[in-house]
């Protein structure tokens, strides 16, 4: 896990656990395994700070700030375990056109392909069999993810009920505190969206795009795919 990150709500950065692992290592491991096996996470572990970083020198509106999330280290350890278990299955779960967030694939490939397609479309103007293009607004994508859609998507991809419950607990039990001038606001709970800074968020967003990719590129599939992500007790 990366070092020199801003303090989380619990005040313990990654370096603290690494330096004092002989003292706190067993407690951290037990907390992570308790969540992974029992499916319940303490709300204090999933508390998250939001810091508003200005995008421009003199911000004047909310749109001029970039929200950055700071998750507790204990939560990120458990989330990272889920990510590592998912990684071997991503190539079969995600569209071959989805290059972001997947190890071994590069987003620059899609950028080059988009440039080539744009050139081909411009050359096909006026022709009978011209090619169409669809432009999709992807701004604030993580903030707009519908939870019910995400969990339905996971079910369609044949995730086990325990896996879906673990992901649902990670996503829905979060409680936000906004940092304003070094002061912490009262907490609030979101009703949609995924956190930036959560190791699980990029993969979940990519999974949400599976449905969109299927509608754009593939005919409807009546039978469930041969993918089985079932519960396995963590040691």
Short mmCIF file of C-alpha atoms in Angstrom, two decimals:
data_model
loop_
_atom_site.label_atom_id
_atom_site.label_comp_id
_atom_site.label_asym_id
_atom_site.label_seq_id
_atom_site.Cartn_x
_atom_site.Cartn_y
_atom_site.Cartn_z
CA UNK A 1 0.00 0.00 0.00
CA UNK A 2 1.31 3.51 -0.79
CA UNK A 3 3.04 5.61 1.86
CA UNK A 4 2.89 9.26 2.90
CA UNK A 5 -0.87 9.61 2.50
CA UNK A 6 -3.00 12.09 4.45
CA UNK A 7 -4.38 10.81 7.81
CA UNK A 8 -7.68 8.95 7.78
CA UNK A 9 -10.53 9.30 10.30
CA UNK A 10 -8.80 6.83 12.64
CA UNK A 11 -5.56 8.85 12.44
CA UNK A 12 -3.38 5.83 11.62
CA UNK A 13 -1.50 5.91 8.29
CA UNK A 14 -0.09 2.84 6.57
CA UNK A 15 3.38 3.50 8.00
CA UNK A 16 2.07 3.11 11.56
CA UNK A 17 0.88 -0.44 10.96
CA UNK A 18 4.07 -1.41 9.15
CA UNK A 19 6.37 -0.01 11.81
CA UNK A 20 4.42 -1.53 14.72
CA UNK A 21 3.26 -4.70 12.99
CA UNK A 22 4.51 -6.92 15.82
CA UNK A 23 2.04 -5.13 18.13
CA UNK A 24 -0.99 -4.32 15.94
CA UNK A 25 -0.60 -6.82 13.09
CA UNK A 26 -2.73 -9.57 14.62
CA UNK A 27 -5.54 -7.14 15.50
CA UNK A 28 -5.57 -5.68 11.98
CA UNK A 29 -5.58 -9.14 10.39
CA UNK A 30 -8.40 -10.35 12.65
CA UNK A 31 -10.48 -7.25 11.86
CA UNK A 32 -10.09 -7.79 8.11
CA UNK A 33 -10.82 -11.53 8.26
CA UNK A 34 -13.82 -10.96 10.53
CA UNK A 35 -15.40 -8.78 7.86
CA UNK A 36 -14.47 -11.09 4.98
CA UNK A 37 -15.86 -14.19 6.70
CA UNK A 38 -18.86 -12.76 8.56
CA UNK A 39 -19.86 -10.02 6.13
CA UNK A 40 -20.23 -7.24 8.69
CA UNK A 41 -18.00 -4.18 8.95
CA UNK A 42 -18.02 -1.71 11.83
CA UNK A 43 -19.21 1.71 10.73
CA UNK A 44 -16.16 3.27 12.42
CA UNK A 45 -13.88 1.28 10.12
CA UNK A 46 -15.74 2.51 7.04
CA UNK A 47 -15.81 6.19 8.02
CA UNK A 48 -14.25 8.33 5.30
CA UNK A 49 -12.93 11.88 5.10
CA UNK A 50 -13.61 13.97 1.98
CA UNK A 51 -11.15 16.76 1.23
CA UNK A 52 -12.04 19.36 -1.42
CA UNK A 53 -9.00 20.10 -3.59
CA UNK A 54 -9.24 23.27 -5.77
CA UNK A 55 -8.98 22.64 -9.51
CA UNK A 56 -8.16 26.28 -10.26
CA UNK A 57 -6.27 29.02 -8.34
CA UNK A 58 -9.42 30.95 -7.31
CA UNK A 59 -12.38 28.54 -7.03
CA UNK A 60 -15.84 30.12 -6.96
CA UNK A 61 -18.24 27.18 -7.09
CA UNK A 62 -18.49 23.55 -5.99
CA UNK A 63 -17.59 22.43 -9.51
CA UNK A 64 -14.19 24.09 -9.07
CA UNK A 65 -13.23 21.53 -6.40
CA UNK A 66 -12.16 17.91 -6.74
CA UNK A 67 -13.36 15.66 -3.87
CA UNK A 68 -10.70 13.25 -2.61
CA UNK A 69 -11.65 10.41 -0.23
CA UNK A 70 -9.48 9.17 2.64
CA UNK A 71 -10.44 5.64 3.77
CA UNK A 72 -9.20 4.02 6.96
CA UNK A 73 -6.23 1.68 6.52
CA UNK A 74 -8.12 -1.23 8.10
CA UNK A 75 -10.87 -0.91 5.52
CA UNK A 76 -8.39 -0.59 2.63
CA UNK A 77 -6.69 -3.83 3.69
CA UNK A 78 -10.01 -5.72 3.51
CA UNK A 79 -10.92 -3.99 0.24
CA UNK A 80 -7.53 -4.86 -1.25
CA UNK A 81 -8.06 -8.53 -0.42
CA UNK A 82 -11.30 -8.48 -2.42
CA UNK A 83 -9.52 -6.76 -5.30
CA UNK A 84 -6.74 -9.37 -5.34
CA UNK A 85 -9.34 -12.16 -5.41
CA UNK A 86 -11.14 -10.49 -8.32
CA UNK A 87 -8.07 -9.76 -10.46
CA UNK A 88 -7.63 -13.29 -11.90
CA UNK A 89 -11.24 -13.19 -13.18
CA UNK A 90 -11.28 -9.72 -14.73
CA UNK A 91 -10.34 -10.85 -18.24
CA UNK A 92 -13.40 -13.10 -18.37
CA UNK A 93 -15.71 -10.70 -16.52
CA UNK A 94 -15.01 -7.51 -18.46
CA UNK A 95 -15.39 -6.57 -22.10
CA UNK A 96 -12.27 -6.99 -24.28
CA UNK A 97 -12.72 -3.30 -25.15
CA UNK A 98 -12.42 -2.27 -21.48
CA UNK A 99 -8.74 -1.40 -21.03
CA UNK A 100 -8.87 0.82 -17.95
CA UNK A 101 -8.29 -0.59 -14.43
CA UNK A 102 -7.05 -3.98 -15.71
CA UNK A 103 -3.47 -5.15 -15.24
CA UNK A 104 -1.84 -5.83 -18.59
CA UNK A 105 -4.18 -3.56 -20.56
CA UNK A 106 -3.47 0.07 -21.37
CA UNK A 107 -6.00 2.90 -21.75
CA UNK A 108 -3.72 4.44 -24.37
CA UNK A 109 -4.75 1.65 -26.76
CA UNK A 110 -8.32 2.94 -26.71
CA UNK A 111 -7.13 6.52 -27.25
CA UNK A 112 -5.25 5.49 -30.39
CA UNK A 113 -8.21 3.45 -31.60
CA UNK A 114 -10.58 6.40 -31.04
CA UNK A 115 -8.31 8.60 -33.14
CA UNK A 116 -8.25 6.04 -35.95
CA UNK A 117 -12.02 5.60 -35.84
CA UNK A 118 -12.57 9.35 -35.85
CA UNK A 119 -10.41 9.61 -38.96
CA UNK A 120 -12.28 6.75 -40.66
CA UNK A 121 -15.67 8.30 -39.85
CA UNK A 122 -14.60 11.66 -41.25
CA UNK A 123 -13.49 9.91 -44.45
CA UNK A 124 -16.83 8.10 -44.78
CA UNK A 125 -19.00 11.27 -44.88
CA UNK A 126 -21.34 11.32 -47.84
CA UNK A 127 -20.98 7.60 -48.46
CA UNK A 128 -23.98 5.28 -48.42
CA UNK A 129 -22.56 2.94 -45.79
CA UNK A 130 -21.13 5.58 -43.46
CA UNK A 131 -20.21 4.82 -39.85
CA UNK A 132 -22.03 6.39 -36.86
CA UNK A 133 -20.44 7.46 -33.56
CA UNK A 134 -21.91 7.67 -30.05
CA UNK A 135 -20.59 10.26 -27.61
CA UNK A 136 -21.31 9.47 -23.94
CA UNK A 137 -20.94 11.97 -21.09
CA UNK A 138 -18.68 10.21 -18.54
CA UNK A 139 -18.20 13.16 -16.16
CA UNK A 140 -18.51 12.40 -12.43
CA UNK A 141 -19.00 8.76 -13.30
CA UNK A 142 -18.07 7.28 -9.92
CA UNK A 143 -20.43 9.69 -8.13
CA UNK A 144 -23.39 8.62 -10.28
CA UNK A 145 -23.19 4.83 -10.03
CA UNK A 146 -26.60 3.45 -9.07
CA UNK A 147 -26.19 0.86 -6.32
CA UNK A 148 -29.18 -1.28 -7.31
CA UNK A 149 -27.86 -1.44 -10.87
CA UNK A 150 -24.40 -2.47 -9.60
CA UNK A 151 -25.72 -5.28 -7.40
CA UNK A 152 -28.05 -6.50 -10.15
CA UNK A 153 -25.08 -6.52 -12.53
CA UNK A 154 -23.04 -8.60 -10.07
CA UNK A 155 -25.89 -11.09 -9.78
CA UNK A 156 -26.17 -11.37 -13.57
CA UNK A 157 -22.43 -12.09 -13.71
CA UNK A 158 -23.03 -15.02 -11.32
CA UNK A 159 -21.34 -13.62 -8.22
CA UNK A 160 -22.32 -15.58 -5.12
CA UNK A 161 -24.68 -14.03 -2.57
CA UNK A 162 -21.82 -13.75 -0.06
CA UNK A 163 -19.61 -11.88 -2.52
CA UNK A 164 -22.45 -9.51 -3.37
CA UNK A 165 -23.10 -8.98 0.34
CA UNK A 166 -19.42 -8.14 0.97
CA UNK A 167 -19.37 -5.61 -1.85
CA UNK A 168 -22.71 -4.18 -0.73
CA UNK A 169 -21.35 -3.75 2.80
CA UNK A 170 -18.27 -1.95 1.47
CA UNK A 171 -20.31 0.39 -0.72
CA UNK A 172 -23.41 1.16 1.36
CA UNK A 173 -22.08 1.31 4.94
CA UNK A 174 -19.75 4.26 4.26
CA UNK A 175 -20.19 7.44 6.27
CA UNK A 176 -18.63 10.67 4.99
CA UNK A 177 -17.08 13.59 6.88
CA UNK A 178 -16.10 16.67 4.86
CA UNK A 179 -12.89 18.51 5.79
CA UNK A 180 -13.37 22.29 5.52
CA UNK A 181 -10.54 24.54 6.73
CA UNK A 182 -9.17 21.61 8.78
CA UNK A 183 -12.54 21.24 10.53
CA UNK A 184 -14.69 18.11 10.25
CA UNK A 185 -18.39 18.45 9.40
CA UNK A 186 -21.19 16.28 10.74
CA UNK A 187 -21.35 12.86 9.03
CA UNK A 188 -23.73 12.00 6.22
CA UNK A 189 -24.53 8.82 4.29
CA UNK A 190 -24.64 8.67 0.48
CA UNK A 191 -27.39 7.00 -1.53
CA UNK A 192 -25.36 6.31 -4.69
CA UNK A 193 -21.84 6.48 -6.09
CA UNK A 194 -18.44 4.91 -5.42
CA UNK A 195 -15.52 6.38 -3.50
CA UNK A 196 -12.38 7.64 -5.13
CA UNK A 197 -9.54 6.20 -3.07
CA UNK A 198 -11.25 2.86 -2.44
CA UNK A 199 -9.23 0.07 -4.16
CA UNK A 200 -12.51 -1.65 -5.06
CA UNK A 201 -14.16 1.33 -6.81
CA UNK A 202 -12.37 1.20 -10.22
CA UNK A 203 -13.18 -2.49 -10.66
CA UNK A 204 -16.82 -2.05 -9.65
CA UNK A 205 -17.17 0.82 -12.10
CA UNK A 206 -15.63 -1.31 -14.86
CA UNK A 207 -18.13 -4.07 -14.03
CA UNK A 208 -20.97 -1.54 -14.41
CA UNK A 209 -19.70 -0.85 -17.91
CA UNK A 210 -20.17 -4.52 -18.81
CA UNK A 211 -23.90 -3.95 -19.31
CA UNK A 212 -23.26 -0.91 -21.51
CA UNK A 213 -20.68 -2.78 -23.59
CA UNK A 214 -23.06 -5.71 -24.00
CA UNK A 215 -25.79 -3.44 -25.36
CA UNK A 216 -23.40 -1.72 -27.76
CA UNK A 217 -21.43 -4.66 -29.12
CA UNK A 218 -23.15 -7.97 -28.39
CA UNK A 219 -26.63 -9.49 -28.85
CA UNK A 220 -28.64 -10.31 -25.69
CA UNK A 221 -27.45 -13.41 -23.84
CA UNK A 222 -30.25 -15.59 -22.46
CA UNK A 223 -28.06 -18.04 -20.56
CA UNK A 224 -25.83 -17.08 -17.65
CA UNK A 225 -22.10 -17.00 -18.45
CA UNK A 226 -19.77 -19.64 -17.07
CA UNK A 227 -18.37 -17.51 -14.26
CA UNK A 228 -18.61 -18.56 -10.65
CA UNK A 229 -17.27 -16.31 -7.89
CA UNK A 230 -18.41 -18.05 -4.75
CA UNK A 231 -17.61 -17.65 -1.09
CA UNK A 232 -14.44 -19.20 0.22
CA UNK A 233 -13.65 -18.86 3.90
CA UNK A 234 -10.60 -16.70 4.44
CA UNK A 235 -8.04 -18.17 6.87
#
